[in-house]
Short mmCIF file of C-alpha atoms and ligand atoms in Angstrom, two decimals:
data_model
loop_
_atom_site.label_atom_id
_atom_site.label_comp_id
_atom_site.label_asym_id
_atom_site.label_seq_id
_atom_site.Cartn_x
_atom_site.Cartn_y
_atom_site.Cartn_z
CA MET A 42 12.80 -8.69 -16.16
CA VAL A 43 11.25 -5.27 -16.23
CA THR A 44 7.88 -4.01 -17.37
CA SER A 45 7.42 -0.37 -18.14
CA ILE A 46 5.27 -0.13 -15.01
CA ASP A 47 7.88 1.49 -12.77
CA GLU A 48 5.75 1.08 -9.68
CA TRP A 49 5.67 -2.70 -10.16
CA ASP A 50 9.36 -2.99 -11.03
CA ARG A 51 10.45 -0.90 -8.08
CA VAL A 52 8.38 -2.83 -5.55
CA LEU A 53 9.99 -6.02 -6.83
CA GLY A 54 13.40 -4.46 -6.25
CA GLY A 55 14.13 -3.57 -9.87
CA GLY A 56 12.19 -6.22 -11.78
CA LEU A 57 11.22 -9.86 -11.76
CA VAL A 58 14.14 -12.23 -11.18
CA PRO A 59 14.19 -15.21 -13.59
CA GLY A 60 13.44 -18.46 -11.80
CA SER A 61 11.97 -16.74 -8.76
CA LEU A 62 8.68 -17.48 -7.03
CA VAL A 63 6.63 -14.40 -6.20
CA MET A 64 3.31 -14.19 -4.47
CA VAL A 65 0.83 -11.37 -4.98
CA GLY A 66 -1.86 -11.27 -2.31
CA GLY A 67 -4.89 -9.09 -1.82
CA GLU A 68 -8.57 -9.08 -1.05
CA PRO A 69 -10.95 -10.37 -3.71
CA GLY A 70 -11.89 -7.65 -6.19
CA ILE A 71 -8.95 -5.41 -5.40
CA GLY A 72 -7.40 -5.78 -8.87
CA LYS A 73 -4.86 -8.61 -8.76
CA SER A 74 -5.98 -10.27 -11.99
CA THR A 75 -6.13 -6.90 -13.70
CA LEU A 76 -2.61 -5.95 -12.62
CA LEU A 77 -1.13 -9.31 -13.55
CA LEU A 78 -2.74 -9.27 -17.00
CA GLN A 79 -1.10 -5.90 -17.58
CA VAL A 80 2.21 -7.21 -16.28
CA ALA A 81 1.90 -10.35 -18.45
CA HIS A 82 1.33 -8.22 -21.51
CA LEU A 83 4.39 -6.04 -20.95
CA LEU A 84 6.63 -8.98 -20.09
CA ALA A 85 5.44 -10.85 -23.18
CA LYS A 86 6.34 -7.91 -25.40
CA ARG A 87 9.90 -7.88 -24.13
CA TYR A 88 10.76 -11.39 -23.11
CA GLY A 89 8.57 -13.80 -25.08
CA LYS A 90 6.12 -16.44 -23.95
CA ILE A 91 4.04 -15.94 -20.84
CA LEU A 92 1.63 -18.56 -19.54
CA TYR A 93 -1.37 -17.20 -17.66
CA VAL A 94 -3.26 -19.93 -15.81
CA THR A 95 -6.76 -18.85 -14.94
CA SER A 96 -8.88 -20.97 -12.70
CA GLU A 97 -11.31 -18.41 -11.37
CA GLU A 98 -12.52 -16.94 -14.61
CA SER A 99 -13.15 -18.67 -17.92
CA LEU A 100 -10.81 -18.33 -20.90
CA ARG A 101 -13.43 -16.22 -22.60
CA GLN A 102 -13.86 -13.85 -19.68
CA THR A 103 -10.12 -13.44 -19.38
CA LYS A 104 -9.75 -12.79 -23.08
CA LEU A 105 -12.53 -10.20 -23.04
CA ARG A 106 -10.88 -8.44 -20.14
CA ALA A 107 -7.53 -8.48 -21.88
CA GLU A 108 -9.13 -6.96 -24.95
CA ARG A 109 -10.71 -4.25 -22.90
CA LEU A 110 -7.41 -3.52 -21.17
CA GLY A 111 -5.61 -3.45 -24.52
CA THR A 112 -3.26 -6.16 -23.27
CA ILE A 113 -4.06 -8.64 -25.97
CA GLU A 114 -1.05 -8.61 -28.25
CA GLY A 115 2.17 -10.42 -27.39
CA GLU A 116 2.67 -14.12 -26.80
CA ILE A 117 0.40 -14.64 -23.82
CA TYR A 118 -0.93 -18.16 -23.53
CA LEU A 119 -4.07 -18.71 -21.49
CA LEU A 120 -4.78 -21.98 -19.76
CA ALA A 121 -7.86 -22.82 -17.70
CA GLU A 122 -6.65 -25.56 -15.37
CA THR A 123 -6.43 -26.38 -11.68
CA ASN A 124 -4.47 -29.64 -11.71
CA ILE A 125 -0.83 -28.82 -11.11
CA GLU A 126 0.56 -31.85 -12.94
CA VAL A 127 -1.30 -30.78 -16.09
CA ILE A 128 0.00 -27.23 -15.73
CA ILE A 129 3.55 -28.49 -15.31
CA SER A 130 3.37 -30.63 -18.44
CA GLN A 131 2.17 -27.56 -20.34
CA VAL A 132 5.07 -25.55 -18.95
CA ASP A 133 7.47 -28.28 -20.04
CA SER A 134 6.31 -28.16 -23.62
CA LEU A 135 5.68 -24.40 -23.91
CA LYS A 136 8.78 -23.23 -22.00
CA PRO A 137 7.39 -19.82 -21.03
CA LYS A 138 9.57 -17.17 -19.39
CA VAL A 139 6.94 -16.42 -16.78
CA VAL A 140 3.98 -18.36 -15.42
CA ILE A 141 1.14 -16.61 -13.62
CA ILE A 142 -1.14 -18.73 -11.44
CA ASP A 143 -4.50 -17.08 -10.78
CA SER A 144 -5.08 -18.25 -8.08
CA ILE A 145 -3.06 -20.58 -5.87
CA GLN A 146 -6.15 -21.27 -3.73
CA THR A 147 -7.86 -23.17 -6.52
CA MET A 148 -4.88 -25.38 -7.44
CA TYR A 149 -4.61 -28.99 -6.32
CA LEU A 150 -2.24 -31.91 -6.34
CA ASP A 151 -3.82 -35.33 -6.83
CA SER A 152 -1.56 -36.85 -4.21
CA ILE A 153 -3.01 -34.67 -1.43
CA GLN A 154 -6.32 -35.81 -0.04
CA THR A 155 -7.71 -32.50 1.18
CA ALA A 156 -9.72 -30.01 -0.86
CA PRO A 157 -8.15 -27.17 -2.90
CA GLY A 158 -7.59 -24.12 -0.72
CA SER A 159 -6.86 -26.12 2.42
CA VAL A 160 -3.60 -25.37 4.17
CA SER A 161 -1.95 -28.65 3.20
CA GLN A 162 -2.93 -28.24 -0.47
CA LEU A 163 -1.68 -24.64 -0.45
CA ARG A 164 1.66 -25.61 1.05
CA GLU A 165 2.26 -28.59 -1.20
CA CYS A 166 1.15 -26.76 -4.34
CA ALA A 167 3.40 -23.80 -3.62
CA ALA A 168 6.28 -26.15 -2.85
CA ARG A 169 5.70 -27.88 -6.19
CA PHE A 170 5.78 -24.54 -8.01
CA LEU A 171 8.92 -23.61 -6.10
CA ARG A 172 10.68 -26.74 -7.38
CA LEU A 173 9.51 -25.98 -10.89
CA ALA A 174 10.89 -22.43 -10.74
CA LYS A 175 14.19 -23.36 -9.13
CA ASP A 176 14.79 -26.21 -11.54
CA ASN A 177 15.87 -23.83 -14.28
CA GLY A 178 12.22 -23.06 -14.83
CA PRO A 179 10.23 -19.90 -15.43
CA ALA A 180 9.64 -17.17 -12.92
CA ILE A 181 6.32 -17.98 -11.29
CA ILE A 182 3.84 -15.49 -9.87
CA LEU A 183 1.20 -16.91 -7.56
CA ILE A 184 -1.93 -14.88 -6.94
CA GLY A 185 -3.48 -15.45 -3.53
CA HIS A 186 -6.64 -14.16 -1.94
CA VAL A 187 -6.52 -12.61 1.46
CA THR A 188 -9.85 -12.43 3.23
CA LYS A 189 -10.42 -10.18 6.20
CA GLU A 190 -11.34 -13.11 8.46
CA GLY A 191 -9.36 -15.99 7.06
CA ILE A 192 -5.87 -14.60 6.63
CA LEU A 193 -4.50 -17.88 7.95
CA ALA A 194 -5.86 -19.97 5.14
CA GLY A 195 -4.46 -17.54 2.60
CA PRO A 196 -1.09 -16.31 1.43
CA LYS A 197 0.25 -15.87 4.97
CA VAL A 198 1.00 -19.57 5.25
CA LEU A 199 3.17 -19.36 2.14
CA GLU A 200 5.24 -16.32 3.04
CA HIS A 201 8.22 -18.30 4.31
CA LEU A 202 8.32 -20.42 1.18
CA VAL A 203 8.34 -17.89 -1.65
CA ASP A 204 11.07 -15.41 -2.63
CA SER A 205 8.94 -12.30 -2.56
CA VAL A 206 5.54 -11.37 -1.24
CA LEU A 207 3.64 -8.39 -2.58
CA TYR A 208 0.30 -7.18 -1.29
CA LEU A 209 -2.15 -5.14 -3.28
CA GLU A 210 -4.20 -3.04 -0.89
CA GLY A 211 -6.74 -0.28 -0.90
CA GLU A 212 -10.34 0.47 -0.23
CA ARG A 213 -12.39 -1.35 -2.79
CA TYR A 214 -14.60 1.62 -3.57
CA GLN A 215 -11.81 4.15 -3.76
CA ALA A 216 -9.64 4.44 -6.79
CA TYR A 217 -6.16 4.14 -5.27
CA ARG A 218 -4.35 0.85 -4.85
CA ILE A 219 -1.11 0.36 -3.04
CA LEU A 220 1.33 -2.39 -3.92
CA ARG A 221 3.66 -3.23 -1.06
CA ALA A 222 6.50 -5.69 -0.65
CA ALA A 223 6.15 -7.57 2.62
CA LYS A 224 9.13 -9.80 1.88
CA ASN A 225 11.75 -9.61 -0.81
CA ARG A 226 14.81 -11.79 -1.24
CA PHE A 227 16.07 -9.56 -4.05
CA GLY A 228 15.41 -6.04 -2.83
CA SER A 229 14.20 -3.84 -0.04
CA THR A 230 10.90 -4.51 1.65
CA ASN A 231 8.33 -1.89 2.48
CA GLU A 232 8.80 -0.46 -0.97
CA LEU A 233 5.50 0.86 -2.24
CA GLY A 234 3.83 1.48 -5.57
CA VAL A 235 0.70 3.55 -6.08
CA PHE A 236 -1.89 2.80 -8.75
CA GLU A 237 -5.22 4.20 -9.71
CA MET A 238 -8.02 1.91 -10.90
CA GLY A 239 -9.67 3.33 -13.97
CA GLY A 240 -11.60 2.25 -17.02
CA PHE A 241 -8.47 0.73 -18.54
CA GLY A 242 -7.15 -1.14 -15.58
CA LEU A 243 -4.55 0.05 -13.12
CA GLN A 244 -2.55 3.11 -14.06
CA GLN A 245 0.60 3.89 -12.15
CA VAL A 246 0.69 7.10 -10.18
CA ASN A 247 4.14 8.61 -10.47
CA ASN A 248 3.56 11.56 -8.25
CA PRO A 249 1.26 10.36 -5.49
CA SER A 250 1.81 13.36 -3.21
CA ALA A 251 0.45 15.82 -5.75
CA ILE A 252 -2.63 13.69 -6.37
CA LEU A 253 -3.30 13.01 -2.73
CA LEU A 254 -3.18 16.72 -1.98
CA ALA A 255 -4.93 17.94 -5.13
CA GLU A 256 -8.35 18.33 -3.61
CA ARG A 257 -7.25 19.66 -0.27
CA PRO A 258 -9.47 22.59 0.69
CA SER A 259 -7.44 25.63 1.60
CA GLY A 260 -8.09 27.63 4.72
CA THR A 261 -10.48 25.13 6.31
CA ALA A 262 -10.07 23.94 9.84
CA GLY A 263 -9.31 20.30 10.62
CA SER A 264 -6.81 19.51 7.90
CA SER A 265 -3.08 18.97 8.18
CA VAL A 266 -0.41 17.48 5.94
CA VAL A 267 2.29 15.01 6.89
CA ALA A 268 5.15 13.42 4.96
CA CYS A 269 5.16 9.68 5.56
CA LEU A 270 7.88 7.33 4.47
CA GLU A 271 6.62 4.43 2.44
CA GLY A 272 9.63 2.26 1.78
CA THR A 273 12.27 4.46 0.27
CA ARG A 274 9.81 7.09 -0.83
CA PRO A 275 8.27 9.94 1.13
CA ILE A 276 4.62 10.61 0.32
CA LEU A 277 2.60 13.59 1.46
CA MET A 278 -0.81 12.81 2.82
CA GLU A 279 -3.65 14.89 4.14
CA ILE A 280 -5.10 14.12 7.54
CA GLN A 281 -8.59 15.39 8.23
CA ALA A 282 -10.26 15.70 11.59
CA LEU A 283 -13.80 16.57 12.47
CA VAL A 284 -14.45 17.34 16.11
CA SER A 285 -18.03 17.89 17.15
CA GLN A 286 -19.89 18.16 20.43
CA THR A 287 -20.91 14.79 21.85
CA ALA A 288 -24.65 14.31 21.84
CA PHE A 289 -25.01 11.32 24.15
CA GLY A 290 -22.43 11.71 26.86
CA ASN A 291 -20.09 8.99 25.62
CA PRO A 292 -17.67 10.56 23.13
CA ARG A 293 -17.04 8.67 19.91
CA ARG A 294 -13.71 8.24 18.18
CA LEU A 295 -13.73 6.96 14.62
CA SER A 296 -10.83 6.67 12.26
CA THR A 297 -10.06 5.48 8.77
CA GLY A 298 -6.42 5.20 7.79
CA ILE A 299 -4.93 5.53 11.28
CA ASP A 300 -5.04 3.00 14.08
CA LEU A 301 -7.90 3.84 16.42
CA ASN A 302 -5.79 3.15 19.51
CA ARG A 303 -3.40 5.85 18.37
CA ILE A 304 -6.30 8.30 18.13
CA LEU A 305 -7.47 7.41 21.64
CA LEU A 306 -3.97 7.91 22.94
CA LEU A 307 -3.39 11.22 21.18
CA SER A 308 -6.81 12.52 22.25
CA ALA A 309 -5.91 11.73 25.85
CA VAL A 310 -2.56 13.50 25.50
CA LEU A 311 -4.26 16.57 24.02
CA GLU A 312 -6.78 16.63 26.86
CA LYS A 313 -4.29 16.17 29.67
CA ARG A 314 -1.22 17.99 28.39
CA ALA A 315 -2.71 20.69 26.20
CA GLY A 316 -5.98 21.21 28.04
CA LEU A 317 -8.27 20.55 25.08
CA PRO A 318 -11.70 19.47 26.42
CA LEU A 319 -11.97 16.50 24.07
CA SER A 320 -13.91 14.26 26.44
CA GLY A 321 -16.95 16.33 25.56
CA TYR A 322 -16.43 15.91 21.83
CA ASP A 323 -16.62 13.22 19.17
CA VAL A 324 -13.48 12.91 17.06
CA TYR A 325 -13.57 11.62 13.49
CA LEU A 326 -10.35 11.11 11.59
CA ASN A 327 -9.66 10.38 7.98
CA VAL A 328 -6.59 9.98 5.80
CA THR A 329 -7.61 11.01 2.31
CA GLY A 330 -7.12 8.74 -0.69
CA GLY A 331 -7.82 5.55 1.26
CA ILE A 332 -4.22 5.17 2.34
CA ALA A 333 -3.25 3.84 5.74
CA ILE A 334 -0.61 5.55 7.85
CA ASN A 335 1.18 3.39 10.38
CA GLU A 336 4.05 5.63 11.30
CA PRO A 337 4.20 7.52 14.60
CA ALA A 338 5.80 10.38 12.63
CA ALA A 339 2.22 11.42 11.78
CA ASP A 340 1.23 11.93 15.46
CA LEU A 341 1.82 15.64 15.59
CA ALA A 342 -0.10 16.25 12.37
CA VAL A 343 -3.02 14.27 13.82
CA CYS A 344 -2.89 16.41 16.98
CA LEU A 345 -2.91 19.60 14.95
CA ALA A 346 -5.78 18.46 12.77
CA ILE A 347 -7.84 17.64 15.88
CA ALA A 348 -6.99 20.91 17.62
CA SER A 349 -7.64 22.84 14.43
CA SER A 350 -11.13 21.38 14.08
CA LEU A 351 -11.93 21.84 17.76
CA LYS A 352 -10.93 25.50 17.73
CA ASP A 353 -12.23 26.03 14.22
CA LYS A 354 -8.94 27.59 13.21
CA PRO A 355 -7.16 26.43 10.07
CA LEU A 356 -3.48 25.60 10.00
CA GLU A 357 -1.12 28.26 8.70
CA ALA A 358 -0.89 27.94 4.94
CA ASN A 359 1.90 25.82 3.42
CA THR A 360 2.78 24.28 6.75
CA LEU A 361 4.00 20.72 7.08
CA VAL A 362 3.94 19.06 10.49
CA LEU A 363 6.11 16.13 11.58
CA GLY A 364 6.76 14.43 14.87
CA GLU A 365 5.97 11.53 17.15
CA VAL A 366 4.03 12.47 20.27
CA GLY A 367 4.71 10.78 23.61
CA LEU A 368 2.45 10.42 26.62
CA ALA A 369 4.05 13.37 28.38
CA GLY A 370 3.08 15.57 25.47
CA GLU A 371 6.68 15.63 24.27
CA VAL A 372 7.49 15.71 20.56
CA ARG A 373 10.01 13.08 19.52
CA ALA A 374 12.34 12.99 16.56
CA VAL A 375 11.43 11.13 13.37
CA THR A 376 13.66 9.24 10.95
CA GLN A 377 14.93 10.57 7.61
CA ILE A 378 13.73 14.12 8.12
CA GLU A 379 15.69 15.45 5.13
CA ARG A 380 13.91 13.23 2.62
CA ARG A 381 10.50 14.14 4.00
CA ILE A 382 11.24 17.84 3.87
CA GLU A 383 12.66 17.57 0.38
CA GLU A 384 9.41 16.07 -0.91
CA ALA A 385 7.37 18.77 0.83
CA LEU A 386 9.52 21.56 -0.60
CA ARG A 387 9.00 20.08 -4.03
CA LEU A 388 5.25 20.44 -3.54
CA GLY A 389 5.43 24.02 -2.38
CA PHE A 390 5.52 23.75 1.41
CA THR A 391 7.59 26.51 2.95
CA ARG A 392 6.94 26.28 6.65
CA PHE A 393 7.84 23.32 8.83
CA ILE A 394 6.97 22.40 12.39
CA ILE A 395 9.26 19.54 13.34
CA PRO A 396 10.73 17.93 16.47
CA ASP A 397 13.44 20.00 18.07
CA GLY A 398 15.59 16.88 18.07
CA ASN A 399 15.52 16.86 14.27
CA LYS A 400 16.15 20.57 13.80
CA LYS A 401 19.79 20.42 14.79
CA SER A 402 20.60 17.87 12.15
CA LEU A 403 19.20 20.13 9.46
CA GLY A 404 21.51 23.09 10.05
CA ASP A 405 20.68 26.48 8.55
CA GLN A 406 18.03 26.46 5.88
CA ASN A 407 16.41 29.05 3.69
CA PHE A 408 12.88 28.09 4.63
CA GLU A 409 10.91 28.68 7.81
CA ILE A 410 11.57 25.89 10.23
CA HIS A 411 10.42 25.57 13.83
CA GLY A 412 11.74 22.96 16.22
CA VAL A 413 9.27 22.08 18.99
CA ARG A 414 9.69 20.11 22.20
CA LEU A 415 6.08 19.97 23.33
CA VAL A 416 2.81 19.43 21.58
CA THR A 417 1.57 22.73 23.11
CA GLU A 418 4.32 24.66 21.30
CA ALA A 419 3.25 23.08 18.03
CA LEU A 420 -0.38 24.08 18.65
CA GLU A 421 0.65 27.68 19.22
CA LEU A 422 2.81 27.79 16.13
CA GLY A 423 0.53 25.84 13.86
CA LEU A 424 -2.90 27.38 14.17
CA VAL A 425 -3.67 30.75 12.64
P1 TYD B 780 -9.87 -7.97 -10.43
O1 TYD B 780 -8.58 -7.79 -11.13
O2 TYD B 780 -10.82 -8.97 -10.98
O3 TYD B 780 -9.65 -8.28 -8.89
P2 TYD B 780 -9.04 -9.57 -8.17
O4 TYD B 780 -8.38 -10.41 -9.21
O5 TYD B 780 -8.09 -9.02 -7.15
O6 TYD B 780 -10.18 -10.27 -7.51
O7 TYD B 780 -10.53 -6.52 -10.39
C1 TYD B 780 -11.79 -6.37 -9.90
C2 TYD B 780 -12.33 -4.98 -9.97
O8 TYD B 780 -11.62 -4.04 -10.74
C3 TYD B 780 -13.69 -5.09 -10.57
O9 TYD B 780 -14.61 -4.81 -9.53
C4 TYD B 780 -13.76 -4.08 -11.64
C5 TYD B 780 -12.54 -3.26 -11.48
N1 TYD B 780 -11.96 -2.89 -12.79
C6 TYD B 780 -11.94 -1.57 -13.18
O10 TYD B 780 -12.42 -0.68 -12.48
N2 TYD B 780 -11.36 -1.24 -14.38
C7 TYD B 780 -10.84 -2.17 -15.20
O11 TYD B 780 -10.32 -1.83 -16.29
C8 TYD B 780 -10.87 -3.55 -14.78
C9 TYD B 780 -10.31 -4.62 -15.64
C10 TYD B 780 -11.43 -3.86 -13.56
MG1 MG B 781 -8.95 -12.31 -9.89
#
């Protein structure tokens, strides 16, 4: 069952499978209820009855939100209930195509002694919904809260039980939200959808690279661009570094969007192998747009951003940098280089600094392409 939200459909592997059990997890306030109301609306328009069970907000609140989002028409039934047996009897009489449970943490089964939200309640409730879905029932979407501290008591304990697990992520005070599949019985995992939170809910972002690079300052030091693979899709992201003299002897390293250990490691490589005096400098790193990069393919771009800020020299214009950096200062090949380069060409990049190991596979090209073996070669080629 498809919505017209491509980002949602694609992350699910092409749409919602009838009779499947899907879990959507995310931190409180990230936009799960908003997204699912929008999904409910579009599914209702195409496929008929949808039951939205709300236990965290009142019927009135949910209705007001739906009105504001413009997701009010269509056969969406709202139910404020936390007792699973009552919900199931409603499902039996209504026969909806899809049931959305917002949230699984507030549901309870009478037969279980512990409080709603406890691990045994969560497990048993999800198992009950699983039976309902598999028994020729509706597709069921469970919303689950993930808290920074208590991941264990949240959706993690249900991952093995459900068909698909999606996570909605992002920085709460930044507009972009990422929807990721962590598990999918019906499609590929690590597929990713990008949304922007606005006044009318979550809008899909069809061309994330262009948006993520839109405000990139040109000709300033400390900024580089990398093409990361998110699922099947390459996305261009800007990495920013600010390197400034340490005031108190003990240099600081701070990072948002890239693992701090990676920054420590790359700083050490730059110091030892490329002779950059980073132990006397603080290094701040940022991936713009609130997106996290967890691919080593971004290493070389991080190194160039740091070196660029330290030397106060911008990168050559229209240059894209790719490569994993090892402890010996060597630049290692990355996967799927063609797809990454294709996306960068589409956005106007014409000059590429890539691992030598990848260059061979590319053959002759009509754009400027440099294969490098060492991080030092990349620094020479990259900075103006
Ligand atoms: P919500 O869907 O309630 O989050 P969750 O269900 O994951 O806890 O979304 C919460 C935030 O989204 C809230 O702080 C306000 C914001 N928001 C918007 O910015 N625009 C909108 O149109 C809506 C509905 C919410
Ligand atoms: Mg909610």
